[in-house]
Amino acid sequence: MTCNVVVLISGSGSNLQALIDSQQPDNPMRIVAVISNRADAYGLERAKTAGIATRVLSHRDYSDREAFDGALVEAIDACQPDLVVLAGFMRILTPGFVRHYQGRLLNIHPSLLPRHKGLDTHRRALEAGDREHGCSVHFVTEELDGGPVAIQASILIGAGDDLDSLANRVHEQEHRIYPLAVRWFAEGRLRLAEQGAMLDGHLLPASGYCFTN
């Protein structure tokens, strides 16, 4: 059974590309639309190249966050998705939006949550002297970057790592684990329960399913 996915983007769409590339015959996930709040987002071109429907909904055209999110809900629901995926969507979502898609909304964050919530995570990891860094796929809740984690990938920070090298290494892991998490959801293996993220009927630990590199 096909799992229809809507992807929200704001930028280049490298994680979107990883999701597009994962659409193989044995994968029930299908991206039915890509929506961006920025008309110049390169991810829109990636979607068009793959034959995926696109739409631009600029937040600047709305009076406030609630009005924009209301219009965004209408645009998403018109596609009848089973899952909504945030792939570099640079908007803080309203509680009403998050509640509307509870259990059907995934995000990827470039840190080992709950460490380094928010922005500029690679710099913060370096400045904190962290030995490990990485990325996390999590269900979205009303708490910013605070929803239950489904899967993480960690890397060791080397003595020669700088901001660019660390970001590139984390991006590689993002492109690995995001398609996997979305596939798990599409296959019915991953879901959000009252007590947290569950995989194959088992409650995942707070750090989710972990890959160490």
Coordinates of N, CA and C in Angstrom, one line a residue:
M1 N 0.8 -1.2 0.0 CA 0.0 0.0 0.0 C 0.9 1.2 0.0
T2 N 0.6 2.2 -0.9 CA 1.4 3.4 -1.0 C 1.2 4.4 0.1
C3 N 2.3 5.0 0.6 CA 2.3 6.0 1.6 C 2.6 7.3 0.9
N4 N 1.6 8.2 0.8 CA 1.7 9.5 0.1 C 2.4 10.5 1.1
V5 N 3.4 11.2 0.6 CA 4.2 12.1 1.4 C 4.2 13.5 0.7
V6 N 4.1 14.5 1.6 CA 4.3 15.9 1.1 C 5.5 16.4 1.9
V7 N 6.5 17.0 1.1 CA 7.7 17.5 1.6 C 7.7 19.0 1.6
L8 N 8.0 19.6 2.8 CA 8.1 21.1 2.9 C 9.6 21.5 2.9
I9 N 9.9 22.5 2.1 CA 11.3 22.9 2.0 C 11.4 24.4 2.0
S10 N 12.6 24.9 2.2 CA 12.9 26.4 2.1 C 14.2 26.6 1.2
G11 N 15.0 25.6 1.0 CA 16.3 25.8 0.4 C 16.7 24.9 -0.7
S12 N 17.9 24.4 -0.6 CA 18.5 23.7 -1.7 C 17.9 22.3 -1.9
G13 N 17.4 21.7 -0.9 CA 16.7 20.4 -1.0 C 17.6 19.2 -1.1
S14 N 18.7 19.2 -0.4 CA 19.6 18.0 -0.5 C 18.9 16.8 0.2
N15 N 18.2 17.0 1.3 CA 17.5 15.9 1.9 C 16.3 15.5 1.1
L16 N 15.7 16.4 0.4 CA 14.6 16.1 -0.5 C 15.2 15.2 -1.6
Q17 N 16.3 15.5 -2.1 CA 16.9 14.7 -3.2 C 17.2 13.3 -2.7
A18 N 17.7 13.1 -1.5 CA 17.9 11.8 -0.9 C 16.6 11.0 -0.8
L19 N 15.5 11.7 -0.5 CA 14.2 11.1 -0.4 C 13.7 10.7 -1.8
I20 N 13.9 11.6 -2.8 CA 13.5 11.3 -4.1 C 14.2 10.0 -4.6
D21 N 15.5 10.0 -4.3 CA 16.4 8.9 -4.8 C 16.0 7.5 -4.1
S22 N 15.3 7.6 -3.0 CA 14.9 6.4 -2.3 C 13.6 5.8 -2.8
Q23 N 13.0 6.5 -3.7 CA 11.7 6.0 -4.2 C 11.9 4.8 -5.2
Q24 N 12.2 3.7 -4.7 CA 12.4 2.5 -5.5 C 11.1 1.6 -5.5
P25 N 11.0 0.7 -6.4 CA 9.8 -0.1 -6.5 C 9.4 -0.9 -5.2
D26 N 10.4 -1.2 -4.4 CA 10.1 -1.9 -3.1 C 9.9 -1.0 -2.0
N27 N 9.9 0.3 -2.2 CA 9.6 1.3 -1.1 C 8.2 1.8 -1.3
P28 N 7.3 1.7 -0.3 CA 6.0 2.2 -0.5 C 5.8 3.7 -0.4
M29 N 6.9 4.4 -0.1 CA 6.8 5.8 0.0 C 6.8 6.5 -1.3
R30 N 5.9 7.4 -1.5 CA 5.8 8.2 -2.8 C 5.6 9.7 -2.4
I31 N 6.5 10.5 -2.9 CA 6.3 12.0 -2.7 C 5.3 12.5 -3.7
V32 N 4.2 13.0 -3.2 CA 3.1 13.5 -4.1 C 3.2 15.0 -4.4
A33 N 3.9 15.7 -3.5 CA 4.0 17.2 -3.7 C 5.2 17.7 -2.8
V34 N 5.8 18.8 -3.3 CA 6.8 19.5 -2.6 C 6.3 21.0 -2.5
I35 N 6.3 21.5 -1.3 CA 5.8 22.9 -1.1 C 6.9 23.7 -0.4
S36 N 7.1 24.9 -0.9 CA 8.1 25.8 -0.4 C 7.5 27.1 0.0
N37 N 8.1 27.7 1.0 CA 7.7 29.1 1.3 C 8.6 30.1 0.6
R38 N 9.5 29.6 -0.2 CA 10.4 30.5 -1.0 C 10.4 30.1 -2.5
A39 N 10.1 31.0 -3.3 CA 10.1 30.7 -4.8 C 11.4 30.4 -5.4
D40 N 12.5 30.8 -4.7 CA 13.9 30.6 -5.2 C 14.5 29.4 -4.7
A41 N 13.8 28.6 -3.9 CA 14.3 27.3 -3.3 C 14.7 26.3 -4.5
Y42 N 16.0 26.0 -4.5 CA 16.4 25.0 -5.5 C 15.8 23.7 -5.4
G43 N 15.3 23.3 -4.3 CA 14.6 22.1 -4.1 C 13.4 21.9 -5.0
L44 N 12.8 23.1 -5.4 CA 11.7 23.0 -6.3 C 12.1 22.5 -7.7
E45 N 13.3 22.8 -8.1 CA 13.8 22.3 -9.4 C 14.1 20.8 -9.3
R46 N 14.6 20.4 -8.1 CA 14.8 19.0 -8.0 C 13.5 18.2 -8.1
A47 N 12.4 18.7 -7.5 CA 11.1 18.1 -7.6 C 10.6 18.1 -9.0
K48 N 10.7 19.2 -9.7 CA 10.2 19.3 -11.1 C 11.0 18.3 -12.0
T49 N 12.3 18.2 -11.8 CA 13.1 17.2 -12.5 C 12.6 15.8 -12.3
A50 N 12.1 15.5 -11.1 CA 11.6 14.2 -10.8 C 10.2 14.0 -11.1
G51 N 9.5 15.0 -11.7 CA 8.1 14.9 -12.1 C 7.2 15.0 -10.9
I52 N 7.6 15.7 -9.8 CA 6.8 15.8 -8.6 C 6.1 17.2 -8.6
A53 N 4.8 17.2 -8.3 CA 4.1 18.5 -8.3 C 4.7 19.5 -7.2
T54 N 4.8 20.7 -7.6 CA 5.3 21.7 -6.6 C 4.3 22.9 -6.4
R55 N 4.5 23.6 -5.3 CA 3.8 24.8 -5.0 C 4.6 25.7 -4.2
V56 N 4.4 27.0 -4.4 CA 5.1 28.0 -3.6 C 4.0 28.7 -2.8
L57 N 4.2 28.8 -1.5 CA 3.3 29.5 -0.6 C 4.1 30.4 0.2
S58 N 4.2 31.7 -0.2 CA 5.1 32.6 0.5 C 4.5 33.1 1.9
H59 N 5.3 33.0 2.9 CA 4.8 33.4 4.2 C 4.6 35.0 4.2
R60 N 5.3 35.6 3.3 CA 5.2 37.1 3.3 C 3.8 37.6 2.8
D61 N 3.1 36.7 2.2 CA 1.7 37.1 1.7 C 0.6 37.0 2.8
Y62 N 1.0 36.6 4.0 CA 0.0 36.4 5.0 C 0.3 37.4 6.2
S63 N -0.7 37.7 6.9 CA -0.6 38.7 8.0 C 0.1 38.3 9.2
D64 N 0.0 37.0 9.5 CA 0.7 36.4 10.6 C 1.0 35.0 10.5
R65 N 1.7 34.4 11.4 CA 2.1 33.0 11.4 C 0.8 32.0 11.3
E66 N -0.2 32.4 12.0 CA -1.4 31.5 12.0 C -2.1 31.5 10.7
A67 N -2.1 32.7 10.0 CA -2.8 32.8 8.7 C -2.0 31.9 7.7
F68 N -0.7 32.1 7.7 CA 0.2 31.3 6.8 C 0.0 29.8 7.1
D69 N 0.1 29.4 8.3 CA 0.0 27.9 8.6 C -1.4 27.4 8.2
G70 N -2.4 28.2 8.4 CA -3.8 27.8 7.9 C -3.8 27.5 6.5
A71 N -3.2 28.4 5.7 CA -3.2 28.2 4.2 C -2.3 27.0 3.9
L72 N -1.2 26.8 4.6 CA -0.3 25.7 4.4 C -1.1 24.4 4.6
V73 N -1.9 24.3 5.7 CA -2.6 23.1 6.0 C -3.6 22.8 4.8
E74 N -4.2 23.8 4.3 CA -5.2 23.6 3.2 C -4.4 23.1 2.0
A75 N -3.2 23.6 1.7 CA -2.4 23.2 0.5 C -2.0 21.7 0.7
I76 N -1.5 21.4 1.9 CA -1.1 20.0 2.2 C -2.2 19.1 2.1
D77 N -3.3 19.4 2.8 CA -4.4 18.4 2.9 C -5.1 18.2 1.5
A78 N -4.9 19.1 0.6 CA -5.4 18.9 -0.8 C -4.7 17.7 -1.4
C79 N -3.5 17.4 -0.9 CA -2.7 16.3 -1.5 C -3.0 15.0 -0.8
Q80 N -3.8 15.0 0.3 CA -4.2 13.8 1.0 C -3.0 13.0 1.4
P81 N -2.0 13.6 2.1 CA -0.8 12.8 2.5 C -1.0 11.9 3.7
D82 N -0.3 10.9 3.8 CA -0.2 10.0 5.0 C 0.9 10.5 5.9
L83 N 1.9 11.3 5.4 CA 3.0 11.8 6.1 C 3.4 13.1 5.6
V84 N 3.8 14.1 6.5 CA 4.4 15.3 6.1 C 5.8 15.4 6.6
V85 N 6.7 15.7 5.7 CA 8.2 15.7 6.0 C 8.8 17.1 5.9
L86 N 9.4 17.5 6.9 CA 10.1 18.8 6.9 C 11.6 18.6 6.5
A87 N 12.0 19.2 5.3 CA 13.3 19.0 4.8 C 14.0 20.3 4.6
G88 N 14.4 20.9 5.7 CA 15.0 22.3 5.6 C 13.9 23.3 5.4
F89 N 12.8 23.1 6.1 CA 11.7 24.1 6.1 C 11.9 25.1 7.2
M90 N 12.3 26.3 6.9 CA 12.8 27.2 7.9 C 11.7 28.1 8.4
R91 N 10.7 27.5 9.0 CA 9.6 28.2 9.6 C 9.3 27.5 11.0
I92 N 9.1 28.3 12.0 CA 8.6 27.7 13.3 C 7.1 27.5 13.1
L93 N 6.6 26.3 13.3 CA 5.2 26.0 13.1 C 4.4 26.3 14.3
T94 N 3.2 26.7 14.0 CA 2.2 27.0 15.1 C 1.7 25.7 15.8
P95 N 1.3 25.8 17.1 CA 0.8 24.6 17.7 C -0.3 24.0 17.0
G96 N -1.2 24.8 16.4 CA -2.4 24.3 15.7 C -1.9 23.4 14.5
F97 N -0.9 23.9 13.8 CA -0.4 23.1 12.7 C 0.2 21.8 13.1
V98 N 1.0 21.8 14.2 CA 1.6 20.6 14.7 C 0.5 19.6 15.2
R99 N -0.5 20.1 15.9 CA -1.5 19.2 16.4 C -2.3 18.6 15.2
H100 N -2.5 19.3 14.2 CA -3.2 18.8 13.0 C -2.6 17.6 12.4
Y101 N -1.2 17.6 12.4 CA -0.5 16.5 11.8 C 0.2 15.6 12.9
Q102 N -0.3 15.6 14.1 CA 0.3 14.8 15.1 C 0.5 13.4 14.7
G103 N 1.7 12.9 14.9 CA 2.0 11.5 14.5 C 2.3 11.3 13.1
R104 N 2.1 12.4 12.3 CA 2.3 12.3 10.8 C 3.3 13.3 10.3
L105 N 4.1 13.9 11.2 CA 5.0 15.0 10.9 C 6.4 14.7 11.4
L106 N 7.4 14.6 10.4 CA 8.7 14.3 10.8 C 9.7 15.4 10.4
N107 N 10.7 15.6 11.2 CA 11.7 16.6 10.9 C 13.1 16.0 11.1
I108 N 14.1 16.5 10.4 CA 15.5 16.1 10.7 C 16.2 17.3 11.2
H109 N 17.0 17.1 12.3 CA 17.8 18.2 12.9 C 19.2 17.8 13.0
P110 N 20.1 18.8 12.7 CA 21.6 18.5 12.6 C 22.3 18.6 13.9
S111 N 21.8 17.7 14.9 CA 22.5 17.5 16.1 C 22.0 16.2 16.7
L112 N 22.7 15.8 17.8 CA 22.2 14.6 18.5 C 21.3 15.1 19.6
L113 N 20.0 15.3 19.3 CA 19.1 15.8 20.2 C 19.0 14.9 21.5
P114 N 18.8 15.5 22.7 CA 18.4 16.8 22.9 C 19.5 17.9 22.9
R115 N 20.7 17.5 22.6 CA 21.8 18.4 22.6 C 21.7 19.4 21.4
H116 N 22.0 20.6 21.6 CA 22.0 21.7 20.5 C 20.7 21.8 19.7
K117 N 19.6 22.0 20.4 CA 18.4 22.4 19.8 C 18.6 23.8 19.1
G118 N 17.8 24.1 18.1 CA 17.9 25.4 17.5 C 18.9 25.4 16.3
L119 N 19.4 26.6 16.1 CA 20.2 26.9 14.9 C 21.7 26.8 15.2
D120 N 22.5 26.8 14.1 CA 24.0 26.9 14.2 C 24.6 25.7 15.0
T121 N 24.1 24.6 14.8 CA 24.5 23.4 15.6 C 25.9 23.0 15.4
H122 N 26.4 23.1 14.2 CA 27.8 22.6 14.0 C 28.8 23.5 14.7
R123 N 28.6 24.8 14.6 CA 29.5 25.7 15.3 C 29.4 25.5 16.8
R124 N 28.2 25.3 17.3 CA 28.0 25.1 18.8 C 28.7 23.8 19.2
A125 N 28.6 22.8 18.4 CA 29.3 21.5 18.8 C 30.8 21.7 18.9
L126 N 31.4 22.4 17.9 CA 32.8 22.6 17.9 C 33.2 23.5 19.1
E127 N 32.5 24.5 19.3 CA 32.8 25.5 20.4 C 32.7 24.8 21.8
A128 N 31.8 23.8 21.9 CA 31.5 23.1 23.2 C 32.6 22.0 23.4
G129 N 33.4 21.8 22.4 CA 34.4 20.7 22.5 C 33.8 19.3 22.5
D130 N 32.6 19.2 21.8 CA 32.0 17.9 21.8 C 32.9 16.8 21.1
R131 N 32.8 15.6 21.6 CA 33.5 14.5 20.9 C 32.7 13.9 19.8
E132 N 31.4 14.0 20.0 CA 30.5 13.4 19.0 C 29.5 14.5 18.5
H133 N 29.0 14.3 17.3 CA 28.0 15.2 16.7 C 27.2 14.3 15.8
G134 N 26.2 14.8 15.2 CA 25.4 14.0 14.3 C 24.1 14.6 13.9
C135 N 23.1 13.8 13.7 CA 21.8 14.3 13.3 C 20.7 13.4 13.8
S136 N 19.5 13.9 13.9 CA 18.3 13.2 14.5 C 17.1 13.4 13.7
V137 N 16.4 12.3 13.4 CA 15.0 12.4 12.8 C 14.0 12.2 14.0
H138 N 13.1 13.2 14.1 CA 12.2 13.1 15.2 C 10.8 13.5 14.8
F139 N 9.8 13.0 15.5 CA 8.4 13.4 15.3 C 8.3 14.9 15.9
V140 N 7.6 15.7 15.2 CA 7.4 17.1 15.5 C 6.3 17.2 16.5
T141 N 6.6 17.9 17.6 CA 5.6 18.3 18.6 C 5.7 19.8 18.8
E142 N 4.9 20.3 19.8 CA 4.8 21.7 20.0 C 6.1 22.3 20.6
E143 N 7.0 21.4 21.2 CA 8.2 21.9 21.7 C 9.3 21.9 20.6
L144 N 9.9 23.0 20.3 CA 10.9 23.2 19.2 C 12.0 22.1 19.4
D145 N 12.2 21.3 18.3 CA 13.2 20.3 18.3 C 13.1 19.3 19.5
G146 N 11.9 19.2 20.0 CA 11.7 18.4 21.3 C 10.9 17.2 21.2
G147 N 10.4 16.8 19.9 CA 9.6 15.6 19.8 C 10.4 14.3 19.9
P148 N 9.7 13.2 20.1 CA 10.4 11.9 20.3 C 11.3 11.6 19.1
V149 N 12.5 11.2 19.4 CA 13.5 10.8 18.3 C 13.2 9.4 17.8
A150 N 13.2 9.3 16.5 CA 13.1 8.0 15.8 C 14.4 7.4 15.5
I151 N 15.4 8.1 15.0 CA 16.6 7.6 14.6 C 17.7 8.7 14.7
Q152 N 18.9 8.3 15.1 CA 20.1 9.2 15.1 C 21.3 8.6 14.4
A153 N 22.1 9.4 13.9 CA 23.4 8.9 13.4 C 24.5 9.8 14.0
S154 N 25.5 9.2 14.6 CA 26.5 10.0 15.3 C 27.9 9.8 14.6
I155 N 28.7 10.8 14.6 CA 30.0 10.8 14.1 C 31.0 11.3 15.1
L156 N 32.2 10.9 15.1 CA 33.2 11.4 16.0 C 33.8 12.7 15.4
I157 N 34.0 13.7 16.2 CA 34.6 15.0 15.7 C 36.1 14.8 15.7
G158 N 36.7 15.0 14.6 CA 38.2 14.8 14.5 C 38.9 16.1 14.8
A159 N 40.2 16.0 15.1 CA 41.0 17.2 15.5 C 41.1 18.2 14.3
G160 N 40.9 17.6 13.1 CA 41.0 18.5 11.9 C 39.7 19.0 11.4
D161 N 38.6 18.7 12.1 CA 37.3 19.1 11.6 C 37.1 20.6 11.8
D162 N 36.6 21.3 10.8 CA 36.2 22.7 10.9 C 34.7 22.7 10.6
L163 N 34.2 23.9 10.5 CA 32.7 24.1 10.3 C 32.2 23.4 9.1
D164 N 33.0 23.6 8.0 CA 32.5 23.1 6.7 C 32.7 21.5 6.7
S165 N 33.8 21.0 7.1 CA 33.9 19.6 7.1 C 32.9 18.9 8.0
L166 N 32.7 19.4 9.1 CA 31.7 18.8 10.0 C 30.3 18.9 9.4
A167 N 29.9 20.0 8.8 CA 28.6 20.1 8.2 C 28.5 19.1 7.1
N168 N 29.5 18.9 6.3 CA 29.4 18.0 5.2 C 29.3 16.5 5.7
R169 N 30.0 16.2 6.7 CA 29.9 14.9 7.3 C 28.6 14.6 7.8
V170 N 28.0 15.6 8.5 CA 26.6 15.4 9.1 C 25.6 15.3 7.9
H171 N 25.8 16.1 6.9 CA 24.8 16.0 5.8 C 24.8 14.6 5.2
E172 N 26.0 14.0 5.1 CA 26.0 12.6 4.6 C 25.2 11.7 5.4
Q173 N 25.2 11.8 6.7 CA 24.4 11.0 7.6 C 22.9 11.3 7.5
E174 N 22.6 12.6 7.3 CA 21.2 13.0 7.1 C 20.6 12.3 5.9
H175 N 21.4 12.3 4.8 CA 20.9 11.6 3.6 C 20.8 10.1 3.7
R176 N 21.4 9.6 4.8 CA 21.3 8.2 5.0 C 20.1 7.8 5.9
I177 N 19.9 8.6 7.0 CA 18.9 8.2 7.9 C 17.5 8.7 7.6
Y178 N 17.4 9.9 6.9 CA 16.0 10.4 6.7 C 15.2 9.5 5.8
P179 N 15.8 9.1 4.6 CA 15.0 8.1 3.8 C 14.6 6.8 4.6
L180 N 15.5 6.4 5.5 CA 15.3 5.2 6.2 C 14.1 5.4 7.2
A181 N 14.1 6.5 7.9 CA 13.0 6.8 8.8 C 11.6 6.9 8.1
V182 N 11.7 7.6 6.9 CA 10.4 7.8 6.1 C 10.0 6.4 5.6
R183 N 10.9 5.6 5.2 CA 10.5 4.2 4.7 C 9.9 3.4 5.9
W184 N 10.5 3.5 7.0 CA 9.9 2.8 8.2 C 8.5 3.2 8.4
F185 N 8.3 4.5 8.4 CA 6.9 5.0 8.6 C 6.0 4.5 7.5
A186 N 6.4 4.5 6.2 CA 5.6 4.1 5.1 C 5.3 2.6 5.2
E187 N 6.2 1.8 5.8 CA 6.0 0.4 5.9 C 5.1 0.0 7.1
G188 N 4.8 1.1 7.9 CA 4.0 0.8 9.1 C 4.8 0.4 10.3
R189 N 6.1 0.5 10.2 CA 7.0 0.0 11.3 C 7.3 1.1 12.3
L190 N 7.3 2.3 11.9 CA 7.5 3.5 12.8 C 6.3 4.2 13.0
R191 N 6.0 4.5 14.3 CA 4.8 5.3 14.6 C 5.0 6.1 16.0
L192 N 4.2 7.0 16.2 CA 4.2 7.8 17.4 C 3.1 7.3 18.3
A193 N 3.5 6.9 19.5 CA 2.5 6.5 20.5 C 2.6 7.5 21.7
E194 N 1.6 7.3 22.6 CA 1.5 8.3 23.7 C 2.8 8.3 24.5
Q195 N 3.5 7.1 24.6 CA 4.7 7.1 25.4 C 6.0 7.4 24.7
G196 N 5.9 7.6 23.3 CA 7.1 8.0 22.6 C 7.1 7.3 21.2
A197 N 8.2 7.4 20.5 CA 8.4 6.8 19.2 C 8.5 5.3 19.3
M198 N 7.9 4.5 18.5 CA 7.9 3.1 18.5 C 8.3 2.5 17.2
L199 N 9.2 1.5 17.2 CA 9.6 0.8 16.0 C 9.3 -0.7 16.1
D200 N 8.6 -1.2 15.2 CA 8.2 -2.6 15.2 C 7.5 -3.0 16.5
G201 N 6.7 -2.1 17.0 CA 5.9 -2.4 18.3 C 6.7 -2.2 19.5
H202 N 8.0 -1.8 19.5 CA 8.8 -1.6 20.7 C 9.1 -0.1 20.9
L203 N 9.0 0.3 22.1 CA 9.3 1.7 22.4 C 10.8 2.0 22.3
L204 N 11.1 3.0 21.5 CA 12.5 3.3 21.3 C 13.1 4.1 22.5
P205 N 14.4 4.1 22.7 CA 15.0 4.9 23.8 C 14.9 6.3 23.4
A206 N 15.2 7.2 24.3 CA 15.1 8.7 24.1 C 16.0 9.1 22.9
S207 N 17.1 8.4 22.6 CA 18.0 8.7 21.5 C 17.5 8.1 20.2
G208 N 16.4 7.3 20.2 CA 16.0 6.6 19.0 C 16.9 5.5 18.6
Y209 N 16.7 5.0 17.4 CA 17.5 3.9 16.9 C 18.8 4.6 16.5
C210 N 20.0 4.1 16.9 CA 21.2 4.8 16.8 C 22.2 4.1 15.8
F211 N 22.8 4.9 14.9 CA 23.9 4.5 14.1 C 25.1 5.2 14.5
T212 N 26.2 4.5 14.7 CA 27.5 5.1 15.1 C 28.5 5.0 14.0
N213 N 29.1 6.0 13.6 CA 30.1 6.0 12.5 C 31.5 6.4 12.9

